[in-house]
Amino acid sequence: MNTKTRNLILNGLALAALVVFLYQAPGNLDRYKLRIINLIAINAILGLSLNLIYGMTGMFSLGHAGFMAIGAYVSALLILTAEQKTSMWILQPILPWLLNLHAPFVVSLIAAGLAAAFFGWLIALPVLRLGGDYLGIATLGFAEIIRILIVNLTPLTNGSLGLKGIPAHTDLWMSYGCLVAMLIFMTRLMSGNFGNVLRAVRDDEIAARTMGIDTFRTRVLAFTIGCFGGGVGGALMGNLITAIDPKMFMITQTYSLLMIVVVGGLGSITGSVIGAILVTTMLEWLRFVEEPITIGSLHISGIPGMRMVVFSMLLIAVIIFRREGIMGPREFSWSWFFPARKAEPEMKGGND
Amino acid sequence: MSLNMFIQNFINALGLGSLYGLIAIGYTMVYGILRLINFAHGDIFMLGAYFMFFATIRYKLPWAVGVLLAIAGSTICGLLVDRIAYRPLRSAPRISALISAIGVSFFLESLATVLFTGMPRAVLQPEWLMQPMLIRDGGIRLMPLGIMVPVISFILVGALLWVVHKTKPGLAMRSISFDIETTRLMGVSVDKIIALTFALGSALAALAGIMWALRYPRVEPFMGMFPGFKAFIAAVFGGIGSIPGAMIGGLTLGFVEIMSIAFFPTLSGYRDAFAFVLLIVILLVKPTGLMGEKLEEKI
């Protein structure tokens, strides 16, 4: 059996295991655990899309929360019914054309991704001419501008009140379906020639340009695809939590995505998935430090907010002590489980 | 708009702008030397305001003592941030230090939430700063604080320019920003000079934080976030690395914010967006800023 068929079979088995797990999970786990499992998938999608922008193409973007916001709002506005909309817009009436706009969930997801990608493309044209940290601060600025627009454009977005009562469409099938699609897309992308082009642009832009790569177009394309992922992730998030407001999409949201990408390993697809699992579960697990603990007669009252202190300390520690994250730029491969074959004779160089 | 209103807004803009300028100096000095956006700078500003709040309002220390303690405390924090989070990453890629800076900023904000609670606290303004002087038959209200803020800011900038251009450590700073390796070879203790830069920047940020807390009489853990971003933008606008540029950028931003709302009150909800729009415009039109020199791209 050659490596290709072996990997195909193993991938199929892994997918089947995932399907069995997703089939069994709702019956055996409580709502809280299911929500975390859902969040892991959504965070993995978001982490992968940010990794495409930052880890794989080397564009330091701090604007992901803004694209998530666009996705979440577009999807919610398409899903909510006219009655819900009229009862929610109490400060100012909703725009008339928006009131009766309605679409099924899957359509709204695609629309969310496309809207985020469109804005990402629009923003990329001026901003991607900048490099390094200027790009970071400019994208951060755009995310803030988007947030400020959402707060102020009340007839369109219901302002700072946010949107409530979004039907909880995001179930395990939906979120893991999107994740698997994203994973297949990313592995195909990165193992193909476009992946090499992205790495070339990241590692040495001038050399890439010398090789005839249109670096600017490549960066715009990667950024736009990444924003699409951000929009879909935001829409899934909104449909999981069922309520969104502008405060959800503050810069801290981008920080946790950055944490996922950095902890997992810049440029590694596997790393982003591991990062999403670790960061999501850790953020939930850390809630214990905020809860009162009683050990015998010793009573320690909970410290609200302590979770974020620990979280930020971990981010600093990772970047100082293990900059490349868990995976570094490496990827998971089935060959890890099989002993490497002896070097085949034809691989040897020379004629001796 | 009447002339009185205009003068009133002008004074407000001068105050706000000089505070942005003071914070921007810390960004511009650190960026000039290390090419690092010190995201934690806005949070040092926040700490300065909190230290002042606790010293003078909680523990009733005299104002002069409280202000000095706040400056000392923030300076120590600034030095610790450099020592713990930035110095280990000097030889790492620049983006690593930037992520570390983001982590530090996030850390200081959450720590402040834990220690001081997330609730905004009112700052009791001292009487003598708030006695309004009425000019032009009461058309303009001028408070001592309103005059003090720009005056103190300009004196500090003057003093800093003297340090940077006329003293030996200042010479070392300028030399490091030009070429860090050669400076090291000349026998300059680079880490000490960088620490000095952080100390000066943090002290200025603390003073700005104190004056900010007196002007908008409250303190809260996230108060440094937006002034910090905006001050960085001011530094980019003025030309990153240039101290007079930071001040000019700060004043420009102050005037843009106050005047555009004065002339178009309907825009007041978008106030925080102006700075970011300004940033994108300046980066597209003149990426080096008003007074900046071109940073050489090294191939």
XYZ file of C-alpha atoms in Angstrom:
651
model
C 0.000 0.000 0.000
C 1.541 3.313 -0.948
C 1.504 6.396 1.226
C -1.220 8.122 -0.748
C -3.852 5.389 -0.359
C -2.823 4.948 3.268
C -3.390 8.641 3.994
C -6.689 8.606 2.112
C -7.939 5.682 4.202
C -6.739 7.247 7.447
C -8.335 10.593 6.587
C -11.586 8.772 5.860
C -11.374 6.953 9.197
C -10.713 10.199 11.038
C -13.683 11.820 9.336
C -15.868 8.842 10.232
C -14.718 9.088 13.856
C -15.662 12.780 13.840
C -19.103 11.956 12.408
C -19.691 9.313 15.102
C -18.581 11.780 17.754
C -20.876 14.522 16.442
C -23.738 12.032 16.267
C -23.233 10.861 19.831
C -22.288 14.176 21.466
C -25.696 15.930 21.747
C -27.204 12.954 23.606
C -24.363 12.487 26.060
C -23.040 15.953 26.876
C -24.719 18.862 28.640
C -25.423 22.181 26.934
C -22.394 23.900 28.432
C -19.981 21.279 27.094
C -21.675 21.289 23.702
C -21.295 25.032 23.540
C -17.554 24.771 24.240
C -17.165 22.093 21.577
C -18.977 24.379 19.147
C -16.795 27.293 20.153
C -13.670 25.249 19.509
C -14.727 24.719 15.903
C -15.614 28.385 15.411
C -12.375 29.544 16.988
C -10.466 27.103 14.812
C -12.111 28.589 11.698
C -11.286 32.102 12.885
C -7.761 31.093 13.881
C -7.162 29.477 10.494
C -8.381 32.536 8.649
C -6.135 34.825 10.709
C -3.263 32.389 10.260
C -3.696 32.607 6.495
C -3.278 36.378 6.723
C -0.591 36.576 9.381
C 1.159 33.232 9.706
C 1.230 32.204 6.070
C 1.445 35.505 4.221
C 3.133 37.551 6.942
C 0.638 40.420 7.118
C 0.265 41.499 10.731
C -3.444 42.213 10.897
C -5.229 43.273 14.067
C -8.557 43.808 12.352
C -10.156 40.399 12.539
C -12.751 41.399 15.129
C -14.069 43.979 12.660
C -14.598 41.391 9.922
C -16.235 39.069 12.424
C -18.590 41.912 13.310
C -19.519 42.434 9.663
C -20.204 38.718 9.256
C -22.223 38.427 12.444
C -24.379 41.442 11.610
C -24.987 40.518 7.975
C -26.032 37.005 8.943
C -28.246 38.147 11.820
C -29.961 40.819 9.709
C -30.752 38.214 7.062
C -32.085 35.639 9.514
C -34.216 37.748 11.840
C -37.890 37.965 10.915
C -39.695 41.235 10.182
C -41.625 41.060 13.475
C -38.458 40.579 15.480
C -36.862 43.502 13.698
C -39.762 45.899 14.290
C -39.886 45.037 17.983
C -36.112 45.421 18.407
C -35.477 48.770 16.700
C -36.834 51.005 19.439
C -34.467 53.954 19.211
C -34.927 54.619 15.512
C -37.014 52.766 12.927
C -35.253 50.206 10.804
C -34.541 50.944 7.150
C -37.590 49.880 5.119
C -35.720 47.701 2.605
C -33.987 45.876 5.404
C -37.170 44.998 7.236
C -38.382 42.308 4.860
C -34.986 41.029 3.830
C -34.848 37.390 4.750
C -32.691 34.411 3.861
C -32.071 30.881 5.118
C -29.135 30.249 7.431
C -26.710 28.778 4.906
C -27.309 31.642 2.481
C -26.746 34.099 5.317
C -23.430 32.410 6.156
C -22.197 32.790 2.597
C -23.467 36.365 2.469
C -21.647 37.064 5.756
C -18.411 35.713 4.326
C -18.822 37.638 1.082
C -19.623 40.900 2.876
C -16.570 40.551 5.111
C -14.438 39.636 2.103
C -15.725 42.653 0.185
C -14.865 45.049 3.017
C -11.561 43.274 3.495
C -10.757 43.761 -0.181
C -11.788 47.411 -0.003
C -9.548 47.955 3.001
C -6.698 45.907 1.595
C -6.257 48.103 -1.460
C -4.962 51.139 0.460
C -3.647 49.463 3.618
C -1.662 46.505 2.308
C 0.816 48.904 0.750
C 2.022 49.368 4.309
C 4.280 46.857 5.924
C 4.769 45.255 9.313
C 3.493 47.037 12.377
C 1.947 49.982 10.508
C -0.348 47.459 8.878
C -1.258 46.191 12.358
C -2.242 49.595 13.634
C -4.097 50.510 10.431
C -6.163 47.308 10.443
C -6.846 47.805 14.145
C -8.066 51.260 13.198
C -10.371 49.840 10.534
C -11.834 47.353 12.990
C -12.543 50.217 15.379
C -14.082 52.310 12.601
C -16.382 49.398 11.732
C -17.368 49.084 15.382
C -18.032 52.821 15.679
C -20.127 52.684 12.486
C -22.179 49.813 13.939
C -22.799 51.833 17.104
C -23.854 54.918 15.159
C -25.782 53.553 12.183
C -28.817 52.747 14.276
C -31.369 52.336 11.435
C -29.130 49.654 9.953
C -27.673 47.903 12.991
C -29.818 48.885 15.990
C -26.793 50.722 17.410
C -25.341 49.883 20.780
C -28.392 47.814 21.782
C -27.242 45.021 19.494
C -29.408 42.259 18.078
C -31.112 39.640 20.196
C -33.140 36.530 19.592
C -31.062 35.206 16.703
C -32.195 31.581 16.226
C -29.503 29.188 17.451
C -28.744 27.756 14.032
C -25.147 26.864 14.795
C -25.137 23.222 15.830
C -22.243 20.786 15.858
C -22.918 19.662 12.277
C -22.844 23.213 11.034
C -19.729 24.358 12.870
C -17.713 21.190 12.263
C -18.945 21.019 8.680
C -17.563 24.501 8.123
C -14.344 23.581 9.916
C -13.798 20.477 7.789
C -14.484 22.500 4.632
C -12.019 25.128 5.833
C -9.391 22.496 6.653
C -9.701 20.825 3.253
C -9.533 24.216 1.538
C -6.495 25.328 3.531
C -4.493 22.118 3.089
C -5.200 22.112 -0.660
C -4.270 25.787 -0.841
C -1.051 25.475 1.108
C 0.168 22.296 -0.574
C -0.420 23.785 -3.997
C 1.619 26.377 -5.820
C -0.313 29.257 -4.293
C 0.947 28.112 -0.884
C 4.508 28.414 -2.121
C 3.759 31.861 -3.488
C 2.347 32.943 -0.102
C 5.403 31.641 1.756
C 7.688 33.372 -0.709
C 5.879 36.682 -0.181
C 6.118 36.235 3.576
C 9.756 35.203 3.767
C 11.281 37.575 1.259
C 9.090 39.964 -0.609
C 11.854 41.353 -2.781
C 13.040 37.907 -3.826
C 9.440 36.942 -4.570
C 9.034 39.990 -6.761
C 12.226 39.128 -8.593
C 10.745 35.726 -9.374
C 7.884 37.475 -11.132
C 5.273 37.209 -8.371
C 2.815 40.068 -8.188
C 3.269 40.376 -4.427
C 0.635 43.049 -3.917
C -2.068 41.077 -5.695
C -1.103 37.938 -3.784
C -1.352 39.751 -0.465
C -4.723 41.294 -1.355
C -6.040 37.879 -2.391
C -4.838 36.142 0.788
C -6.202 38.968 2.929
C -9.592 38.811 1.221
C -9.838 35.035 1.662
C -8.868 35.434 5.316
C -11.585 38.052 5.776
C -14.123 35.667 4.238
C -13.209 33.151 6.951
C -13.493 35.884 9.582
C -16.980 36.805 8.373
C -18.203 33.186 8.362
C -16.704 32.660 11.819
C -18.420 35.790 13.126
C -21.760 34.666 11.670
C -21.415 31.196 13.251
C -20.531 32.850 16.560
C -23.598 35.116 16.421
C -25.850 32.153 15.666
C -24.338 30.215 18.544
C -24.613 32.912 21.201
C -27.932 34.197 19.725
C -27.241 37.812 20.697
C -24.651 40.213 19.316
C -23.685 43.758 20.173
C -20.792 46.017 19.182
C -18.952 45.411 22.475
C -18.431 41.754 21.510
C -16.100 42.791 18.723
C -13.615 44.869 20.668
C -9.881 44.487 20.175
C -9.787 41.842 22.936
C -11.568 39.484 20.537
C -8.693 39.879 18.089
C -6.213 39.285 20.923
C -7.637 35.856 21.688
C -7.484 34.924 17.997
C -3.894 36.120 17.927
C -3.238 33.925 20.936
C -4.664 30.902 19.075
C -2.426 31.537 16.078
C 0.712 32.263 18.102
C 0.289 29.373 20.556
C -0.455 26.921 17.773
C 2.395 28.025 15.574
C 2.557 30.658 12.863
C 1.851 29.231 9.459
C 0.717 25.832 10.699
C -2.816 24.613 9.945
C -2.524 21.890 12.572
C -1.208 24.487 14.997
C -4.268 26.712 14.634
C -6.596 23.787 15.376
C -4.543 22.805 18.443
C -4.376 26.468 19.449
C -8.159 26.786 19.175
C -8.694 23.691 21.346
C -6.194 24.867 23.975
C -7.210 28.515 24.131
C -10.959 27.840 24.139
C -10.810 25.183 26.829
C -8.289 27.166 28.845
C -10.451 30.290 28.802
C -13.356 28.217 30.127
C -11.236 26.276 32.564
C -9.736 29.495 33.918
C -13.177 30.516 35.111
C -12.354 28.550 38.247
C -9.964 31.271 39.391
C -12.880 33.661 39.394
C -15.031 31.441 41.546
C -14.886 31.263 45.340
C -12.933 28.282 46.607
C -13.323 26.694 50.027
C -10.590 24.325 51.156
C -11.444 23.088 54.650
C -11.860 26.197 56.776
C -9.916 28.341 54.320
C -12.215 30.406 52.150
C -10.809 32.237 49.133
C -13.300 34.531 47.532
C -13.320 34.570 43.740
C -11.510 37.298 41.876
C -13.529 38.589 38.933
C -11.369 39.359 35.919
C -8.462 37.184 37.081
C -8.989 34.918 34.066
C -7.768 37.607 31.684
C -4.737 38.352 33.844
C -3.622 34.727 33.645
C -4.476 34.605 29.951
C -2.365 37.648 29.085
C 0.532 36.376 31.196
C 0.448 33.133 29.216
C 0.544 35.073 25.955
C 3.661 36.946 27.108
C 5.257 33.740 28.396
C 4.648 31.908 25.109
C 6.137 34.693 23.031
C 9.206 34.994 25.284
C 9.950 31.326 25.913
C 8.536 29.508 22.910
C 8.152 31.969 20.116
C 7.377 29.390 17.434
C 4.394 28.013 19.349
C 3.531 24.347 19.706
C 3.841 23.278 16.093
C 6.179 25.887 14.702
C 5.651 25.868 10.958
C 5.220 22.053 10.947
C 2.080 20.196 9.965
C 0.471 17.033 11.205
C 1.146 14.018 9.060
C 0.086 10.399 9.339
C 3.716 9.409 8.807
C 4.294 10.317 12.482
C 2.693 7.010 13.409
C 4.650 4.887 10.974
C 8.343 4.217 11.278
C 10.208 5.829 8.435
C 11.270 3.377 5.750
C 14.921 2.894 5.075
C 16.277 5.282 2.512
C 15.565 3.811 -0.874
C 18.554 3.200 -3.124
C 17.388 5.476 -5.928
C 17.299 8.396 -3.480
C 21.063 8.247 -3.155
C 23.002 10.797 -5.102
C 26.035 10.113 -7.270
C 26.965 7.097 -9.351
C 29.307 5.265 -6.973
C -20.161 79.831 15.491
C -19.537 82.896 17.573
C -16.039 84.127 18.271
C -16.429 83.263 21.955
C -17.347 79.702 21.149
C -14.429 79.451 18.784
C -11.953 80.665 21.386
C -13.439 78.303 23.953
C -13.042 75.364 21.581
C -9.559 76.539 20.672
C -8.515 76.389 24.323
C -10.067 72.946 24.744
C -8.304 71.672 21.630
C -4.998 73.055 22.865
C -5.409 71.179 26.153
C -6.476 67.885 24.574
C -3.865 68.161 21.844
C -0.988 68.777 24.232
C -2.016 65.739 26.280
C -2.021 63.597 23.112
C 1.372 65.095 22.349
C 2.801 64.155 25.752
C 1.697 60.537 25.340
C 2.859 60.492 21.727
C 6.402 61.406 22.792
C 6.730 58.101 24.648
C 5.645 56.177 21.549
C 7.869 58.124 19.223
C 10.986 57.756 21.395
C 10.577 54.007 21.833
C 9.707 53.486 18.179
C 12.629 55.623 17.110
C 15.024 53.435 19.063
C 13.548 49.930 18.971
C 11.105 50.116 16.028
C 8.490 48.807 18.443
C 4.949 50.073 18.976
C 4.848 50.016 22.747
C 1.191 49.055 23.115
C 1.578 49.152 26.907
C 2.291 52.883 26.852
C -1.380 53.841 27.076
C -1.698 51.608 30.112
C 1.247 53.277 31.843
C -0.752 56.469 31.320
C -3.722 54.751 33.006
C -1.551 53.590 35.904
C -0.274 57.143 36.418
C -3.832 58.382 36.756
C -4.731 55.590 39.202
C -1.618 56.105 41.337
C -2.464 59.786 41.614
C -6.058 58.925 42.463
C -5.073 56.579 45.281
C -2.311 58.811 46.678
C -4.251 62.042 46.846
C -7.889 61.041 47.103
C -7.750 57.778 49.011
C -4.774 58.420 51.252
C -5.143 62.202 51.353
C -1.499 62.914 50.612
C -0.655 66.454 49.524
C -0.946 67.033 45.783
C 2.756 67.538 45.130
C 3.629 64.296 46.929
C 0.864 62.392 45.189
C 1.937 63.546 41.751
C 5.576 62.690 42.434
C 4.613 59.244 43.738
C 2.443 58.616 40.691
C 5.264 59.560 38.347
C 7.742 57.401 40.254
C 5.344 54.446 40.319
C 4.588 54.633 36.609
C 8.256 55.022 35.747
C 9.060 51.860 37.683
C 6.246 50.046 35.882
C 7.562 51.256 32.534
C 11.042 50.001 33.393
C 9.671 46.629 34.526
C 7.720 46.231 31.290
C 10.879 46.829 29.280
C 12.965 44.524 31.446
C 10.505 41.613 31.579
C 8.631 41.694 28.299
C 10.819 43.481 25.756
C 14.473 42.943 26.626
C 14.385 39.132 26.144
C 13.072 39.776 22.641
C 15.659 42.295 21.437
C 17.154 39.896 18.913
C 13.812 38.302 17.993
C 11.770 39.341 14.940
C 10.097 42.698 15.500
C 6.613 41.225 15.341
C 7.385 39.011 18.366
C 8.115 42.067 20.474
C 4.921 43.621 19.150
C 2.853 40.624 20.254
C 4.583 40.774 23.622
C 3.610 44.459 23.830
C -0.003 43.563 23.073
C 0.161 40.933 25.817
C 1.549 43.453 28.292
C -1.147 45.972 27.440
C -3.853 43.347 27.880
C -2.188 42.235 31.126
C -2.050 45.722 32.640
C -5.666 46.399 31.688
C -6.931 43.154 33.238
C -4.711 43.574 36.285
C -6.112 47.066 36.820
C -9.628 45.638 36.510
C -8.823 43.068 39.188
C -7.015 45.428 41.558
C -9.045 48.602 41.163
C -12.371 47.062 39.927
C -13.744 47.837 36.505
C -16.022 50.578 37.793
C -15.028 54.104 36.801
C -14.134 56.216 39.832
C -14.750 59.930 40.089
C -11.726 62.130 40.638
C -12.298 65.021 42.997
C -10.809 68.058 41.306
C -8.995 70.425 43.663
C -10.725 73.779 44.106
C -7.792 75.927 43.021
C -7.577 74.287 39.636
C -11.210 74.856 38.873
C -11.828 78.530 39.743
C -13.205 79.760 36.432
C -11.935 83.050 35.106
C -14.464 84.750 32.909
C -13.151 86.625 29.919
C -15.060 88.788 27.424
C -18.008 89.382 29.766
C -18.341 85.746 30.709
C -18.337 84.525 27.127
C -15.277 82.392 27.726
C -14.640 80.311 30.829
C -10.971 79.779 31.427
C -9.866 77.519 34.247
C -6.381 77.360 35.722
C -6.245 73.689 34.694
C -6.965 74.657 31.106
C -3.907 76.927 31.055
C -1.710 74.635 33.114
C -2.042 71.594 30.855
C -0.583 73.140 27.682
C 1.984 75.216 29.608
C 3.315 72.227 31.555
C 3.307 70.128 28.387
C 5.333 72.656 26.432
C 7.842 73.115 29.282
C 8.290 69.324 29.455
C 8.808 69.017 25.723
C 11.407 71.795 25.914
C 13.195 70.005 28.742
C 13.093 66.711 26.860
C 14.486 68.286 23.711
C 17.313 69.688 25.812
C 18.015 66.206 27.248
C 17.985 64.565 23.841
C 20.078 67.162 22.046
C 22.428 68.557 24.690
C 23.300 65.736 27.089
C 25.422 62.632 26.692
C 22.630 60.108 27.306
C 20.593 62.065 24.755
C 23.409 61.729 22.266
C 23.470 57.992 22.968
C 19.714 57.793 22.354
C 19.998 59.497 18.998
C 22.923 57.287 18.144
C 21.011 54.096 19.000
C 18.088 55.124 16.864
C 20.542 55.577 14.020
C 22.462 52.324 14.380
C 22.168 50.127 17.444
C 25.108 47.816 16.716
C 27.648 50.539 16.044
C 26.540 52.353 19.170
C 27.166 49.224 21.190
C 30.655 49.001 19.698
C 31.327 52.587 20.760
C 31.042 51.432 24.363
C 27.544 52.746 25.044
C 25.544 50.625 27.454
C 22.622 50.199 25.091
C 20.269 48.477 27.529
C 20.682 51.295 30.057
C 19.933 53.946 27.477
C 16.858 52.036 26.305
C 15.741 51.786 29.935
C 16.255 55.535 30.278
C 14.074 56.053 27.209
C 11.315 53.943 28.724
C 11.659 55.831 32.022
C 11.365 59.255 30.371
C 8.424 58.147 28.216
C 6.624 56.571 31.179
C 7.125 59.656 33.337
C 5.601 61.850 30.625
C 2.733 59.365 30.156
C 2.090 59.406 33.913
C 1.947 63.205 33.935
C -0.399 63.123 30.966
C -2.530 60.553 32.802
C -2.706 62.762 35.895
C -3.742 65.814 33.897
C -6.207 63.728 31.867
C -7.815 62.405 35.054
C -8.183 65.956 36.356
C -9.624 67.222 33.077
C -12.164 64.429 32.594
C -12.618 63.760 36.266
C -12.607 59.979 36.392
C -10.310 56.966 36.207
C -11.039 53.491 34.817
C -8.915 50.491 33.764
C -9.429 50.975 30.021
C -8.959 54.740 29.993
C -5.541 54.397 28.380
C -6.651 52.370 25.384
C -8.079 55.035 23.095
C -5.810 57.903 24.144
C -2.959 55.452 23.579
C -4.026 54.492 20.045
C -4.686 58.115 19.203
C -1.371 59.279 20.580
C 0.404 56.651 18.507
C -1.435 57.964 15.470
C -0.340 61.471 16.460
C 3.242 60.206 16.572
C 2.908 58.690 13.088
C 1.283 61.860 11.819
C 4.089 64.024 13.151
C 6.737 61.659 11.837
C 7.705 58.755 14.021
C 10.985 59.305 15.866
C 10.630 63.067 16.014
C 9.787 64.689 19.371
C 8.558 68.033 18.001
C 6.660 65.984 15.412
C 4.867 64.061 18.169
C 3.774 67.318 19.769
C 2.610 68.767 16.444
C 0.778 65.512 15.667
C -0.887 65.558 19.070
C -2.021 69.152 18.670
C -3.303 68.466 15.151
C -5.317 65.520 16.381
C -6.697 67.553 19.295
C -7.799 70.296 16.913
C -9.303 67.874 14.398
C -11.354 66.158 17.107
C -12.608 69.239 18.927
C -13.143 71.489 15.919
C -14.907 68.975 13.710
C -17.410 68.293 16.466
C -17.758 71.997 17.190
C -18.598 72.689 13.542
C -20.574 69.495 12.873
C -22.223 68.422 16.137
C -23.962 65.509 14.416
C -20.587 63.818 14.006
C -19.997 63.518 17.742
C -20.727 59.756 17.713
C -17.863 59.253 15.279
C -15.332 61.135 17.382
C -13.118 58.119 18.037
C -12.986 57.279 14.338
C -11.392 60.566 13.223
C -7.943 59.586 14.437
C -7.974 56.307 12.510
C -9.146 58.012 9.331
C -6.347 60.552 9.788
C -3.862 57.696 10.196
C -4.881 55.986 7.000
C -4.818 59.258 5.069
C -1.348 60.197 6.322
C 0.042 56.729 5.692
C -1.183 56.860 2.117
C -0.198 60.436 1.369
C 3.041 60.836 3.320
C 4.052 57.657 5.164
C 7.016 59.339 6.843
C 4.755 61.835 8.608
C 5.204 65.580 8.726
C 8.660 65.761 10.288
C 9.875 62.209 9.925
C 12.919 60.986 8.125
C 12.645 58.072 5.783
C 13.467 54.841 7.545
C 15.686 52.825 5.302
C 14.330 49.458 4.233
C 17.136 47.022 4.790
C 17.505 44.390 2.127
